[in-house]
Coordinates of C-alpha atoms and ligand atoms in Angstrom, one line a residue:
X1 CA -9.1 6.1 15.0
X2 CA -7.9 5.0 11.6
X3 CA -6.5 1.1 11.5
X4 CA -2.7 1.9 9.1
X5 CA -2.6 -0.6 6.9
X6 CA 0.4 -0.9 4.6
X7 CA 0.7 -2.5 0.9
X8 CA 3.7 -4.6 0.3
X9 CA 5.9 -6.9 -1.5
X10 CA 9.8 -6.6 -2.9
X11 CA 8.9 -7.9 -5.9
X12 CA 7.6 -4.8 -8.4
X13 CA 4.6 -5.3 -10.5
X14 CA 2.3 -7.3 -8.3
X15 CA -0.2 -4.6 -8.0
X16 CA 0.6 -3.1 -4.7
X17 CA 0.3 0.7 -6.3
X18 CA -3.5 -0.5 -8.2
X19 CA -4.5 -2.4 -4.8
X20 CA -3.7 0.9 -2.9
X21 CA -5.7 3.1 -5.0
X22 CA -8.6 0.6 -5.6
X23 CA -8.9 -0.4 -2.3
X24 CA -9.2 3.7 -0.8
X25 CA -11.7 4.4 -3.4
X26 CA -13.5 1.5 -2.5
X27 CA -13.5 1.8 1.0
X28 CA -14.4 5.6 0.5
X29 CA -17.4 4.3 -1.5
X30 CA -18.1 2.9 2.0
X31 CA -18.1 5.9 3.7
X32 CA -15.0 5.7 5.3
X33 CA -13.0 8.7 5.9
X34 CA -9.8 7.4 3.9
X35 CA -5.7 8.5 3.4
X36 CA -3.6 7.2 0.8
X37 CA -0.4 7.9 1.4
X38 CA 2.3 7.4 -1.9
X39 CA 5.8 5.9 -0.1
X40 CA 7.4 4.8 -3.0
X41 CA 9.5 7.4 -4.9
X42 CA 8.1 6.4 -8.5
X43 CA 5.2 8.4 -7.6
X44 CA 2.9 6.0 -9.1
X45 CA 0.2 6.0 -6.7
X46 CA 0.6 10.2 -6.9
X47 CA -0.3 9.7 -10.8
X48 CA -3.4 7.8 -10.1
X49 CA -4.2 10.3 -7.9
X50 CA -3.5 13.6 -8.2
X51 CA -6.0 14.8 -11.0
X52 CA -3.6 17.9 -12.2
X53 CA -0.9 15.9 -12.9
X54 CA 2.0 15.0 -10.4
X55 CA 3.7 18.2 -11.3
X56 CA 0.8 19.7 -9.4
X57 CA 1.6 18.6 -5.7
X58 CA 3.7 20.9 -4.1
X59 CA 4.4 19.1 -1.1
X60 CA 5.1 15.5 -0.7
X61 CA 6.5 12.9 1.5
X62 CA 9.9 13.4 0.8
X63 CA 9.7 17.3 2.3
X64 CA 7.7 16.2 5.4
X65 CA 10.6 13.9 6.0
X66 CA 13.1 16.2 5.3
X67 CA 11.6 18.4 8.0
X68 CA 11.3 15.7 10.3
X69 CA 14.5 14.7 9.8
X70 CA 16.1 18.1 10.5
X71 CA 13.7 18.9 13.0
X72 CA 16.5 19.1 16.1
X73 CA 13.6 19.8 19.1
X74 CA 10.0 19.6 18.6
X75 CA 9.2 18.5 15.1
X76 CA 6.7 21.6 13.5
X77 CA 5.1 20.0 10.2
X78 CA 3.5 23.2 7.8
X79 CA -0.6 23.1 7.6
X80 CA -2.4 19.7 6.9
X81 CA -4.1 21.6 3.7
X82 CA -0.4 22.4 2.6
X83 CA 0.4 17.9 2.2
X84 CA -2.9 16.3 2.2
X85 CA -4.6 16.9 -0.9
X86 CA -8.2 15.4 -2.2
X87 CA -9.1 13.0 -4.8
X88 CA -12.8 12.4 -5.4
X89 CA -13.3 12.6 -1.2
X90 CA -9.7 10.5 -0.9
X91 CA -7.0 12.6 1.1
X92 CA -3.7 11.3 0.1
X93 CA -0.1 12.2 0.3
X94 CA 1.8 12.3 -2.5
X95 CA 5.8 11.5 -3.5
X96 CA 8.2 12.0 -6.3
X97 CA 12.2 11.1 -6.8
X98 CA 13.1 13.1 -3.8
X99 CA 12.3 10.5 -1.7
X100 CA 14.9 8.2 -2.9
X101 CA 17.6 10.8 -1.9
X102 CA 15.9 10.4 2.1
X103 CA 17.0 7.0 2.0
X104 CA 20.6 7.8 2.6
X105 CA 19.5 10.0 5.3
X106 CA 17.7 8.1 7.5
X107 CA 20.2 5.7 7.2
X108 CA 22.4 7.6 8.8
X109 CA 20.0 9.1 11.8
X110 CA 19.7 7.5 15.0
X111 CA 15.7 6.2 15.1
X112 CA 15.6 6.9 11.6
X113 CA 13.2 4.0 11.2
X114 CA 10.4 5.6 13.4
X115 CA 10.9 8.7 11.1
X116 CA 7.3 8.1 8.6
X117 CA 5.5 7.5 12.3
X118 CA 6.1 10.7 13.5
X119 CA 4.2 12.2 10.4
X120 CA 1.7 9.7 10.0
X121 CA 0.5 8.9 13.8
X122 CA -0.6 12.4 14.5
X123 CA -3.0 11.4 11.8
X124 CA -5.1 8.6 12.8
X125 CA -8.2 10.7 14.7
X126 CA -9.1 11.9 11.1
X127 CA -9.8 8.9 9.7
X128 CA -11.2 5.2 9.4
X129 CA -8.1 3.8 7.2
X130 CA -4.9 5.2 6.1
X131 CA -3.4 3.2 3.5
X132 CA 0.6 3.0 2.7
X133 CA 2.1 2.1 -1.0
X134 CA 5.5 0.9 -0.6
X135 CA 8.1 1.0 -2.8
X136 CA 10.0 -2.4 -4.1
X137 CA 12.7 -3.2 -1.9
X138 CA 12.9 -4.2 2.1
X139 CA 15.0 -1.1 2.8
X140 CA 14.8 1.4 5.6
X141 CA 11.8 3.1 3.7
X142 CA 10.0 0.2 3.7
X143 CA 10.9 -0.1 7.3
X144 CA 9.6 3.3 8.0
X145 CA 6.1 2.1 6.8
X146 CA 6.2 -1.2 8.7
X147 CA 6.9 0.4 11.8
X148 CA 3.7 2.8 11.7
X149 CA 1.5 0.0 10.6
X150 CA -1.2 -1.6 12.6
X151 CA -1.3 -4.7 9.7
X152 CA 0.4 -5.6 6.4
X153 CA -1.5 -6.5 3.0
X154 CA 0.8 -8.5 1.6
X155 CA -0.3 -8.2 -2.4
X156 CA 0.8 -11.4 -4.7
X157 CA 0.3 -12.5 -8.5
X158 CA 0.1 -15.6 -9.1
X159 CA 3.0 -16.7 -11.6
X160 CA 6.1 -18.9 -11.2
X161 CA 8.4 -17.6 -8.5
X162 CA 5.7 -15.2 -7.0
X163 CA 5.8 -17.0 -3.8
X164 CA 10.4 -16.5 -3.7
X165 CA 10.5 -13.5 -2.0
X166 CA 7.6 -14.1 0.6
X167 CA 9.8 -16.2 3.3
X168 CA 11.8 -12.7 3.4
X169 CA 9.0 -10.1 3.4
X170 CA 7.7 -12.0 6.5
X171 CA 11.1 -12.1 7.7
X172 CA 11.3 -9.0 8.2
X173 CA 7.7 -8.3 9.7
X174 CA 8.5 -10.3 12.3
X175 CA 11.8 -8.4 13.2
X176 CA 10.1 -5.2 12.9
X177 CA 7.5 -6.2 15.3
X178 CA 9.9 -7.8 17.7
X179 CA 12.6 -4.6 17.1
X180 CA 10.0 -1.7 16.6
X181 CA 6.6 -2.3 16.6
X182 CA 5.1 -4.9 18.5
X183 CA 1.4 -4.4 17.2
X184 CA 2.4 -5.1 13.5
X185 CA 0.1 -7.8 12.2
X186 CA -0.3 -9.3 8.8
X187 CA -4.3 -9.0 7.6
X188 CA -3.3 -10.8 4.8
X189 CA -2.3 -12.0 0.8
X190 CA -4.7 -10.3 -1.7
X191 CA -4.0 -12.4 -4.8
X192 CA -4.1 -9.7 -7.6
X193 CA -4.0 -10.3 -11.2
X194 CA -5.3 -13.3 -11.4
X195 CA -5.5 -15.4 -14.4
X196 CA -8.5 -17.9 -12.3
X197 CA -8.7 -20.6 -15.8
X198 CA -5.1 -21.6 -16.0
X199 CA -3.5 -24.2 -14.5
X200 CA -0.5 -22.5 -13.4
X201 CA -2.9 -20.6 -11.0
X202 CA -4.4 -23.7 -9.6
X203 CA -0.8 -24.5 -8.9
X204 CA 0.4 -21.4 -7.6
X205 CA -2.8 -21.0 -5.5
X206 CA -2.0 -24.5 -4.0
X207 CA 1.3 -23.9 -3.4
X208 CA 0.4 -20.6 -1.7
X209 CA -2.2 -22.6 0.8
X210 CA 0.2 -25.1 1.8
X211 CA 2.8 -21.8 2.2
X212 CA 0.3 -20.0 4.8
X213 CA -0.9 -23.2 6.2
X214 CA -4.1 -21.3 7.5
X215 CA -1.8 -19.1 9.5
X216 CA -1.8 -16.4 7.3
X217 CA -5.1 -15.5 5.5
X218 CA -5.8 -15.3 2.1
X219 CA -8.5 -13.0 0.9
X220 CA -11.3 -14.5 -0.2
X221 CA -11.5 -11.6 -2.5
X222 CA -9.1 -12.0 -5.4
X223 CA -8.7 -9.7 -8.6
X224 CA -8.6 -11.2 -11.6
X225 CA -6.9 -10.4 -14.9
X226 CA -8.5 -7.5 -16.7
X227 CA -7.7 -5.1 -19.3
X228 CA -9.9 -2.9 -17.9
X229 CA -7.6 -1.8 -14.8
X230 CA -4.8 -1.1 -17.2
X231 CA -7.4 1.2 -19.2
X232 CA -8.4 2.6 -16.2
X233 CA -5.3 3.8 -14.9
X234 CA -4.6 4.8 -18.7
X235 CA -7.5 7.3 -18.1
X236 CA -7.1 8.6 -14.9
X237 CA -9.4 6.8 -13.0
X238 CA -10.0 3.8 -10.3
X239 CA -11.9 0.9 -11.6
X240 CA -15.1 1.2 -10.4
X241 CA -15.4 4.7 -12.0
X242 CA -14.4 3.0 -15.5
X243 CA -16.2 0.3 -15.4
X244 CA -18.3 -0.3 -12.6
X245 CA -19.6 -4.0 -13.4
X246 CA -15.8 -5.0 -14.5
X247 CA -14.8 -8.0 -12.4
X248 CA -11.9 -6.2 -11.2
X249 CA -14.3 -3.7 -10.0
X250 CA -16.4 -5.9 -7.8
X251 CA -13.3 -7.7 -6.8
X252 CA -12.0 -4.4 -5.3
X253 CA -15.4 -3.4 -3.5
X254 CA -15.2 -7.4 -1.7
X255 CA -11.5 -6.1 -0.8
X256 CA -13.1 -3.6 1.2
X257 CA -15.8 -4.8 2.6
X258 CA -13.3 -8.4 4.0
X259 CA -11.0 -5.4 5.2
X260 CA -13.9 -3.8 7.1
X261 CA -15.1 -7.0 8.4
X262 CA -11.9 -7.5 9.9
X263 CA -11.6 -4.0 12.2
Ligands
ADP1 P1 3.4 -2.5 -8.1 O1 2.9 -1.2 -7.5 O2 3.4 -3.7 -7.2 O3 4.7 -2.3 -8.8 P2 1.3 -1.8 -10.1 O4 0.1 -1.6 -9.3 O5 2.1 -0.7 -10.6 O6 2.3 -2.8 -9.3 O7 0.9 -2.8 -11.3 C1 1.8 -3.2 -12.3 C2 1.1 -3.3 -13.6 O8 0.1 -4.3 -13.6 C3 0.4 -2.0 -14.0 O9 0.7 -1.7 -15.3 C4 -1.1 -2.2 -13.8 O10 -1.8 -1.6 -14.8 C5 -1.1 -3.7 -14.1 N1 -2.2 -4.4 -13.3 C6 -2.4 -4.3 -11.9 N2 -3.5 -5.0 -11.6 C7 -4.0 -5.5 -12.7 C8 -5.1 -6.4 -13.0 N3 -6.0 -6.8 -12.0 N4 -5.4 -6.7 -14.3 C9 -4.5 -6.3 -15.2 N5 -3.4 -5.6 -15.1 C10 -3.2 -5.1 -13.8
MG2 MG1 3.9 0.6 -7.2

């Protein structure tokens, strides 16, 4: 039964998208039967993924919502070969703009929040991990991930201010388990983009330690800096399959095995 794990953070740019993809490649490296599921309405986790092109996937999140959504009785999603489509042995799910306009909608329906549950839980017996990019913002789609997750990977890069932001991120895990879901845990920060020489890390990374206090972990695995993920994504492909001895590469395959030592 597959452990949900969703990527977050408020704050854009902090590698949530690059974690998600990395980490299900990784992890399918592994062996493990793996979803990626793009919940963020930019679609960016659908570019890295869907080798046609974006314009290529029919069906996204935003339509399975939609049907759940309007679904008055018994919710009846189309064929799982009609959403879930295959990168390199990764399933994912993909998204596009539409998903912005469901925001309004769920909004205004009762139990909207359990709304991404209903599609995703039916789910689980297929695989080991199903992995969740979120979008930017601790809105009622963010909600919607939160409340199907089994654990949070809370992605952070170090740089001045990176830690503003965190106090309400866990804010609202705890109300979400406490409201919604009360198995909701946080696995932890994975510190991406990580410039390891300078001293503002060192500072940052202190700062963060004292922040946690040993009460949340922070991966020992920790993704430095590289040019070579921006490439990578520039040419279609994870890390590892770029440049398999980049450090970013290896950082991403310790990712996955801390995650699976944790199950
Ligand atoms: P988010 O999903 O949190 O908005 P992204 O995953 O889209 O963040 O990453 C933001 C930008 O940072 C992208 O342009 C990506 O190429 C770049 N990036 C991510 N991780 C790294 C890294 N380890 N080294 C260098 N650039 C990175
Ligand atoms: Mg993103």
């Amino acid at each position: 039964m597959a452990e949900i794990i969703v990527v977050a953070n408020q704050k854009g740019g902090v590698a949530k998208t690059t974690t998600t993809f990395n980490l299900a490649s990784s992890l399918r490296a592994m062996g493990k039967r793996v979803l990626a599921v793009d919940f963020d309405h930019q679609g960016n986790l659908t570019s890295c993924l869907a080798k046609e092109g974006k314009q290529s996937i029919d069906m996204t999140i935003a339509d399975l919502m939609n049907i759940c959504i309007e679904s008055e009785d018994e919710m009846v999603l189309p064929e799982k070969s009609e959403y879930i489509y295959d990168c390199d042995g990764v399933d994912f799910i993909g998204s596009n703009r539409a998903l912005s306009t469901i925001e309004a909608k769920l909004l205004a329906e009762a139990g909207g929040e359990r709304t991404l549950a209903e599609i995703i839980e039916p789910l689980r017996d297929d695989y080991d991990y199903i992995l969740i990019d979120t979008n930017p913002s601790l809105g009622i789609l963010t909600i919607n991930a939160l409340a199907v997750a089994d654990d949070v990977m809370i992605t952070v890069s170090p740089q001045y201010f990176s830690l503003e932001g965190l106090d309400d991120l866990i804010k609202s895990i705890v109300k979400v388990r406490k409201r919604i879901n009360p198995k909701l845990g946080i696995s932890g920060i994975c510190l991406t983009m990580c410039h390891f020489r300078t001293k503002l890390y060192r500072r940052v990374y202190q700062d963060l330690m004292e922040y946690t206090a040993d009460k949340i972990k922070i991966f020992d695995a920790k993704i430095p800096y590289t040019i070579k993920v921006g490439e990578s994504l520039y040419a279609g492909e994870n890390v590892a399959e770029y440049s398999a001895t980049s450090p970013a590469s290896i950082a991403y395959q310790s990712l996955a095995k801390e995650v699976v030592s944790c199950e």
